[in-house]
GROMACS .gro file of C-alpha atoms in nm:
model
  265
    1UNK     CA    1   3.363  -0.197  -0.079
    2UNK     CA    2   3.107  -0.172   0.204
    3UNK     CA    3   2.850   0.005   0.032
    4UNK     CA    4   2.886  -0.122  -0.301
    5UNK     CA    5   2.758  -0.466  -0.158
    6UNK     CA    6   2.498  -0.295  -0.026
    7UNK     CA    7   2.426  -0.124  -0.384
    8UNK     CA    8   2.369  -0.467  -0.546
    9UNK     CA    9   2.156  -0.616  -0.229
   10UNK     CA   10   1.959  -0.300  -0.221
   11UNK     CA   11   1.895  -0.348  -0.654
   12UNK     CA   12   1.624  -0.582  -0.576
   13UNK     CA   13   1.387  -0.444  -0.439
   14UNK     CA   14   1.492  -0.172  -0.636
   15UNK     CA   15   1.322  -0.363  -0.958
   16UNK     CA   16   1.014  -0.404  -0.805
   17UNK     CA   17   0.947  -0.067  -0.763
   18UNK     CA   18   1.111   0.007  -1.111
   19UNK     CA   19   0.868  -0.227  -1.243
   20UNK     CA   20   0.554  -0.021  -1.077
   21UNK     CA   21   0.691   0.257  -1.197
   22UNK     CA   22   0.737   0.151  -1.596
   23UNK     CA   23   0.372  -0.096  -1.597
   24UNK     CA   24   0.173   0.237  -1.478
   25UNK     CA   25   0.391   0.532  -1.652
   26UNK     CA   26   0.267   0.283  -1.986
   27UNK     CA   27  -0.085   0.274  -1.855
   28UNK     CA   28  -0.153   0.604  -1.744
   29UNK     CA   29   0.021   0.735  -2.082
   30UNK     CA   30  -0.176   0.495  -2.353
   31UNK     CA   31  -0.532   0.393  -2.141
   32UNK     CA   32  -0.544   0.638  -1.819
   33UNK     CA   33  -0.580   0.755  -1.456
   34UNK     CA   34  -0.902   0.604  -1.305
   35UNK     CA   35  -1.036   0.984  -1.190
   36UNK     CA   36  -1.358   1.152  -0.955
   37UNK     CA   37  -1.446   1.465  -0.881
   38UNK     CA   38  -1.324   1.526  -0.527
   39UNK     CA   39  -1.669   1.745  -0.422
   40UNK     CA   40  -1.895   1.570  -0.217
   41UNK     CA   41  -2.238   1.457  -0.405
   42UNK     CA   42  -2.367   1.277  -0.128
   43UNK     CA   43  -2.401   1.254   0.233
   44UNK     CA   44  -2.492   0.894   0.444
   45UNK     CA   45  -2.706   0.990   0.710
   46UNK     CA   46  -2.554   0.931   1.074
   47UNK     CA   47  -2.220   0.907   0.894
   48UNK     CA   48  -1.839   1.105   0.990
   49UNK     CA   49  -1.911   1.349   0.681
   50UNK     CA   50  -2.241   1.415   0.822
   51UNK     CA   51  -2.102   1.444   1.209
   52UNK     CA   52  -1.819   1.642   1.137
   53UNK     CA   53  -2.046   1.938   0.886
   54UNK     CA   54  -1.960   1.782   0.544
   55UNK     CA   55  -2.213   1.908   0.325
   56UNK     CA   56  -2.350   1.838  -0.067
   57UNK     CA   57  -2.131   2.063  -0.247
   58UNK     CA   58  -1.803   2.078  -0.038
   59UNK     CA   59  -1.521   2.032  -0.305
   60UNK     CA   60  -1.160   1.830   0.006
   61UNK     CA   61  -0.856   1.973  -0.085
   62UNK     CA   62  -0.668   1.783   0.169
   63UNK     CA   63  -0.692   1.521   0.438
   64UNK     CA   64  -0.439   1.529   0.762
   65UNK     CA   65  -0.237   1.795   0.529
   66UNK     CA   66  -0.233   1.554   0.206
   67UNK     CA   67  -0.311   1.757  -0.039
   68UNK     CA   68  -0.620   1.477  -0.252
   69UNK     CA   69  -0.621   1.521  -0.619
   70UNK     CA   70  -0.892   1.250  -0.707
   71UNK     CA   71  -1.183   1.087  -0.502
   72UNK     CA   72  -0.959   0.743  -0.522
   73UNK     CA   73  -0.694   0.954  -0.275
   74UNK     CA   74  -0.961   1.038  -0.025
   75UNK     CA   75  -1.094   0.638  -0.076
   76UNK     CA   76  -0.669   0.500   0.053
   77UNK     CA   77  -0.681   0.791   0.358
   78UNK     CA   78  -0.971   0.718   0.491
   79UNK     CA   79  -1.010   0.343   0.511
   80UNK     CA   80  -0.648   0.282   0.610
   81UNK     CA   81  -0.710   0.548   0.852
   82UNK     CA   82  -0.907   0.365   1.017
   83UNK     CA   83  -1.071   0.560   1.288
   84UNK     CA   84  -0.816   0.816   1.302
   85UNK     CA   85  -0.954   1.122   1.366
   86UNK     CA   86  -0.927   1.309   0.970
   87UNK     CA   87  -0.831   1.684   0.935
   88UNK     CA   88  -1.030   1.836   0.652
   89UNK     CA   89  -0.932   2.106   0.435
   90UNK     CA   90  -1.180   2.203   0.272
   91UNK     CA   91  -1.342   2.493   0.022
   92UNK     CA   92  -1.709   2.570   0.089
   93UNK     CA   93  -1.834   2.831  -0.197
   94UNK     CA   94  -1.538   2.958  -0.271
   95UNK     CA   95  -1.423   2.949   0.166
   96UNK     CA   96  -1.182   2.712   0.252
   97UNK     CA   97  -1.261   2.568   0.565
   98UNK     CA   98  -1.148   2.283   0.811
   99UNK     CA   99  -1.318   2.001   0.980
  100UNK     CA  100  -1.291   1.726   1.177
  101UNK     CA  101  -1.390   1.406   1.152
  102UNK     CA  102  -1.329   1.033   1.284
  103UNK     CA  103  -1.479   0.774   1.041
  104UNK     CA  104  -1.603   0.406   1.162
  105UNK     CA  105  -1.475   0.106   1.118
  106UNK     CA  106  -1.724  -0.100   0.791
  107UNK     CA  107  -1.664  -0.443   0.707
  108UNK     CA  108  -1.551  -0.421   0.302
  109UNK     CA  109  -1.634  -0.751   0.077
  110UNK     CA  110  -1.394  -0.754  -0.231
  111UNK     CA  111  -1.434  -0.882  -0.556
  112UNK     CA  112  -1.275  -1.181  -0.474
  113UNK     CA  113  -1.496  -1.229  -0.111
  114UNK     CA  114  -1.249  -1.184   0.167
  115UNK     CA  115  -1.362  -0.920   0.458
  116UNK     CA  116  -1.145  -0.676   0.519
  117UNK     CA  117  -1.199  -0.373   0.788
  118UNK     CA  118  -1.156  -0.037   0.666
  119UNK     CA  119  -1.232   0.308   0.789
  120UNK     CA  120  -1.588   0.475   0.604
  121UNK     CA  121  -1.640   0.852   0.654
  122UNK     CA  122  -1.954   0.799   0.400
  123UNK     CA  123  -1.979   0.985   0.086
  124UNK     CA  124  -1.986   0.978  -0.220
  125UNK     CA  125  -1.814   1.210  -0.568
  126UNK     CA  126  -1.983   1.392  -0.774
  127UNK     CA  127  -2.001   1.295  -1.167
  128UNK     CA  128  -1.927   1.033  -1.331
  129UNK     CA  129  -1.522   0.790  -1.261
  130UNK     CA  130  -1.343   0.901  -1.572
  131UNK     CA  131  -0.996   0.804  -1.720
  132UNK     CA  132  -0.754   1.096  -1.778
  133UNK     CA  133  -0.483   1.034  -1.939
  134UNK     CA  134  -0.132   1.179  -1.887
  135UNK     CA  135   0.197   1.299  -2.134
  136UNK     CA  136   0.431   1.043  -2.123
  137UNK     CA  137   0.663   1.258  -1.811
  138UNK     CA  138   0.403   1.339  -1.598
  139UNK     CA  139   0.235   0.967  -1.643
  140UNK     CA  140   0.643   0.907  -1.542
  141UNK     CA  141   0.577   1.113  -1.277
  142UNK     CA  142   0.234   1.020  -1.127
  143UNK     CA  143   0.353   0.654  -1.119
  144UNK     CA  144   0.658   0.697  -0.929
  145UNK     CA  145   0.413   0.978  -0.673
  146UNK     CA  146   0.151   0.676  -0.647
  147UNK     CA  147   0.456   0.322  -0.575
  148UNK     CA  148   0.535   0.594  -0.319
  149UNK     CA  149   0.217   0.619  -0.212
  150UNK     CA  150   0.099   0.263  -0.190
  151UNK     CA  151   0.429   0.174  -0.045
  152UNK     CA  152   0.343   0.357   0.267
  153UNK     CA  153   0.030   0.268   0.291
  154UNK     CA  154   0.138  -0.130   0.290
  155UNK     CA  155   0.338  -0.063   0.578
  156UNK     CA  156   0.119   0.153   0.747
  157UNK     CA  157  -0.117  -0.155   0.706
  158UNK     CA  158   0.158  -0.369   0.792
  159UNK     CA  159   0.234  -0.153   1.157
  160UNK     CA  160  -0.108  -0.218   1.257
  161UNK     CA  161  -0.113  -0.593   1.187
  162UNK     CA  162   0.194  -0.549   1.479
  163UNK     CA  163   0.051  -0.360   1.706
  164UNK     CA  164  -0.311  -0.516   1.677
  165UNK     CA  165  -0.550  -0.314   1.551
  166UNK     CA  166  -0.584  -0.458   1.210
  167UNK     CA  167  -0.641  -0.818   1.203
  168UNK     CA  168  -0.372  -1.046   1.075
  169UNK     CA  169  -0.650  -1.240   0.868
  170UNK     CA  170  -0.639  -1.023   0.621
  171UNK     CA  171  -0.241  -1.159   0.539
  172UNK     CA  172  -0.315  -1.343   0.211
  173UNK     CA  173   0.010  -1.646   0.123
  174UNK     CA  174   0.080  -1.788  -0.187
  175UNK     CA  175  -0.205  -1.962  -0.276
  176UNK     CA  176  -0.399  -1.679  -0.219
  177UNK     CA  177  -0.207  -1.486  -0.403
  178UNK     CA  178  -0.231  -1.727  -0.724
  179UNK     CA  179  -0.682  -1.721  -0.660
  180UNK     CA  180  -0.652  -1.383  -0.696
  181UNK     CA  181  -0.413  -1.373  -1.007
  182UNK     CA  182  -0.649  -1.603  -1.153
  183UNK     CA  183  -0.959  -1.423  -1.044
  184UNK     CA  184  -0.810  -1.049  -1.226
  185UNK     CA  185  -0.664  -1.194  -1.535
  186UNK     CA  186  -1.102  -1.272  -1.610
  187UNK     CA  187  -1.141  -0.908  -1.593
  188UNK     CA  188  -0.849  -0.866  -1.867
  189UNK     CA  189  -0.529  -0.706  -1.890
  190UNK     CA  190  -0.493  -0.318  -1.721
  191UNK     CA  191  -0.620  -0.543  -1.468
  192UNK     CA  192  -0.386  -0.755  -1.403
  193UNK     CA  193  -0.095  -0.491  -1.517
  194UNK     CA  194  -0.235  -0.315  -1.204
  195UNK     CA  195  -0.262  -0.633  -0.941
  196UNK     CA  196   0.104  -0.716  -1.080
  197UNK     CA  197   0.206  -0.346  -1.060
  198UNK     CA  198   0.106  -0.333  -0.656
  199UNK     CA  199   0.216  -0.741  -0.611
  200UNK     CA  200   0.595  -0.572  -0.737
  201UNK     CA  201   0.569  -0.292  -0.423
  202UNK     CA  202   0.405  -0.575  -0.194
  203UNK     CA  203   0.734  -0.828  -0.244
  204UNK     CA  204   0.985  -0.515  -0.240
  205UNK     CA  205   0.852  -0.341   0.031
  206UNK     CA  206   0.876  -0.760   0.256
  207UNK     CA  207   1.221  -0.839   0.055
  208UNK     CA  208   1.391  -0.499   0.280
  209UNK     CA  209   1.201  -0.630   0.590
  210UNK     CA  210   1.518  -0.654   0.860
  211UNK     CA  211   1.491  -1.017   0.895
  212UNK     CA  212   1.831  -1.193   0.803
  213UNK     CA  213   1.776  -1.418   0.448
  214UNK     CA  214   1.614  -1.160   0.303
  215UNK     CA  215   1.787  -0.825   0.192
  216UNK     CA  216   1.634  -0.591   0.462
  217UNK     CA  217   1.890  -0.863   0.618
  218UNK     CA  218   2.200  -0.833   0.437
  219UNK     CA  219   2.127  -0.447   0.451
  220UNK     CA  220   2.131  -0.479   0.826
  221UNK     CA  221   2.424  -0.685   0.857
  222UNK     CA  222   2.558  -0.394   0.666
  223UNK     CA  223   2.462  -0.173   0.881
  224UNK     CA  224   2.654  -0.249   1.172
  225UNK     CA  225   2.959  -0.373   0.965
  226UNK     CA  226   2.957   0.003   0.962
  227UNK     CA  227   2.904   0.117   1.267
  228UNK     CA  228   3.148  -0.139   1.416
  229UNK     CA  229   3.400  -0.089   1.166
  230UNK     CA  230   3.433  -0.492   1.094
  231UNK     CA  231   3.143  -0.766   1.033
  232UNK     CA  232   2.944  -0.924   1.257
  233UNK     CA  233   3.097  -1.250   1.446
  234UNK     CA  234   2.981  -1.569   1.233
  235UNK     CA  235   2.774  -1.742   1.482
  236UNK     CA  236   2.622  -1.427   1.549
  237UNK     CA  237   2.540  -1.393   1.161
  238UNK     CA  238   2.480  -1.802   1.206
  239UNK     CA  239   2.193  -1.787   1.427
  240UNK     CA  240   2.024  -1.508   1.344
  241UNK     CA  241   1.961  -1.692   0.963
  242UNK     CA  242   1.795  -1.995   1.186
  243UNK     CA  243   1.609  -1.701   1.357
  244UNK     CA  244   1.559  -1.544   1.020
  245UNK     CA  245   1.475  -1.861   0.843
  246UNK     CA  246   1.174  -1.991   1.131
  247UNK     CA  247   1.063  -1.650   1.157
  248UNK     CA  248   0.957  -1.663   0.735
  249UNK     CA  249   0.816  -2.039   0.766
  250UNK     CA  250   0.631  -1.933   1.063
  251UNK     CA  251   0.496  -1.621   0.832
  252UNK     CA  252   0.455  -1.851   0.517
  253UNK     CA  253   0.273  -2.132   0.670
  254UNK     CA  254   0.064  -1.878   0.880
  255UNK     CA  255  -0.029  -1.731   0.587
  256UNK     CA  256  -0.173  -2.003   0.361
  257UNK     CA  257  -0.326  -2.108   0.680
  258UNK     CA  258  -0.537  -1.830   0.616
  259UNK     CA  259  -0.564  -1.891   0.291
  260UNK     CA  260  -0.700  -2.244   0.286
  261UNK     CA  261  -0.984  -2.065   0.527
  262UNK     CA  262  -1.083  -1.837   0.296
  263UNK     CA  263  -1.116  -2.105   0.051
  264UNK     CA  264  -1.345  -2.330   0.278
  265UNK     CA  265  -1.556  -2.047   0.420
   0.00000   0.00000   0.00000
């Protein structure tokens, strides 16, 4: 049956997401999740935060409707959104206020020396970063939410590359992934497990893209089969597979080219 075939195909990407959930559930339960306060401790002069009216001591509750329980949540939203205008709900001395701010796009060099363009609000959190351990069930639920959030961020980042807002030079291939894996392994098992979870999500999402040869391509064929009431013409499927092969090879060559450029530079 068509639905059974679809479930079998979807099982591959689903396994990637479940793997990430399992890793983070165990990490948050036994080791802890990084946690920083959402209360502002300092503001860069001339920054988007200062221009938007944020003050030291403000507690950020939501950004664009998304609840920010940790400062790390704020970083994810701001950095990925580039210069997108933000609606920021804050608590100022017990009073609820709504502000708007437009982050500035800045260059950020990661631990591997690669340059990325991110949005910057210009604030720092109060207090030191802590590790918060959760009961097993809470860890499981938080892990599901984290996989969901990172999946959306990955899709948005991909969309930004497609429309030209984000540079495709940020795309990493197998050479870059191998290099990152080696470097992260040196920094400890916790960082390595986190990297494995992130990589598994990326693979799961990539596999769901509607490109023939990928699981998403097969699901696309099944969708048309359900729509038409019969399988697509074998010749159409054959040509689609050829186009998919060319697209994938082109993508891999481009990504590896990016890796080699980064290694040389």
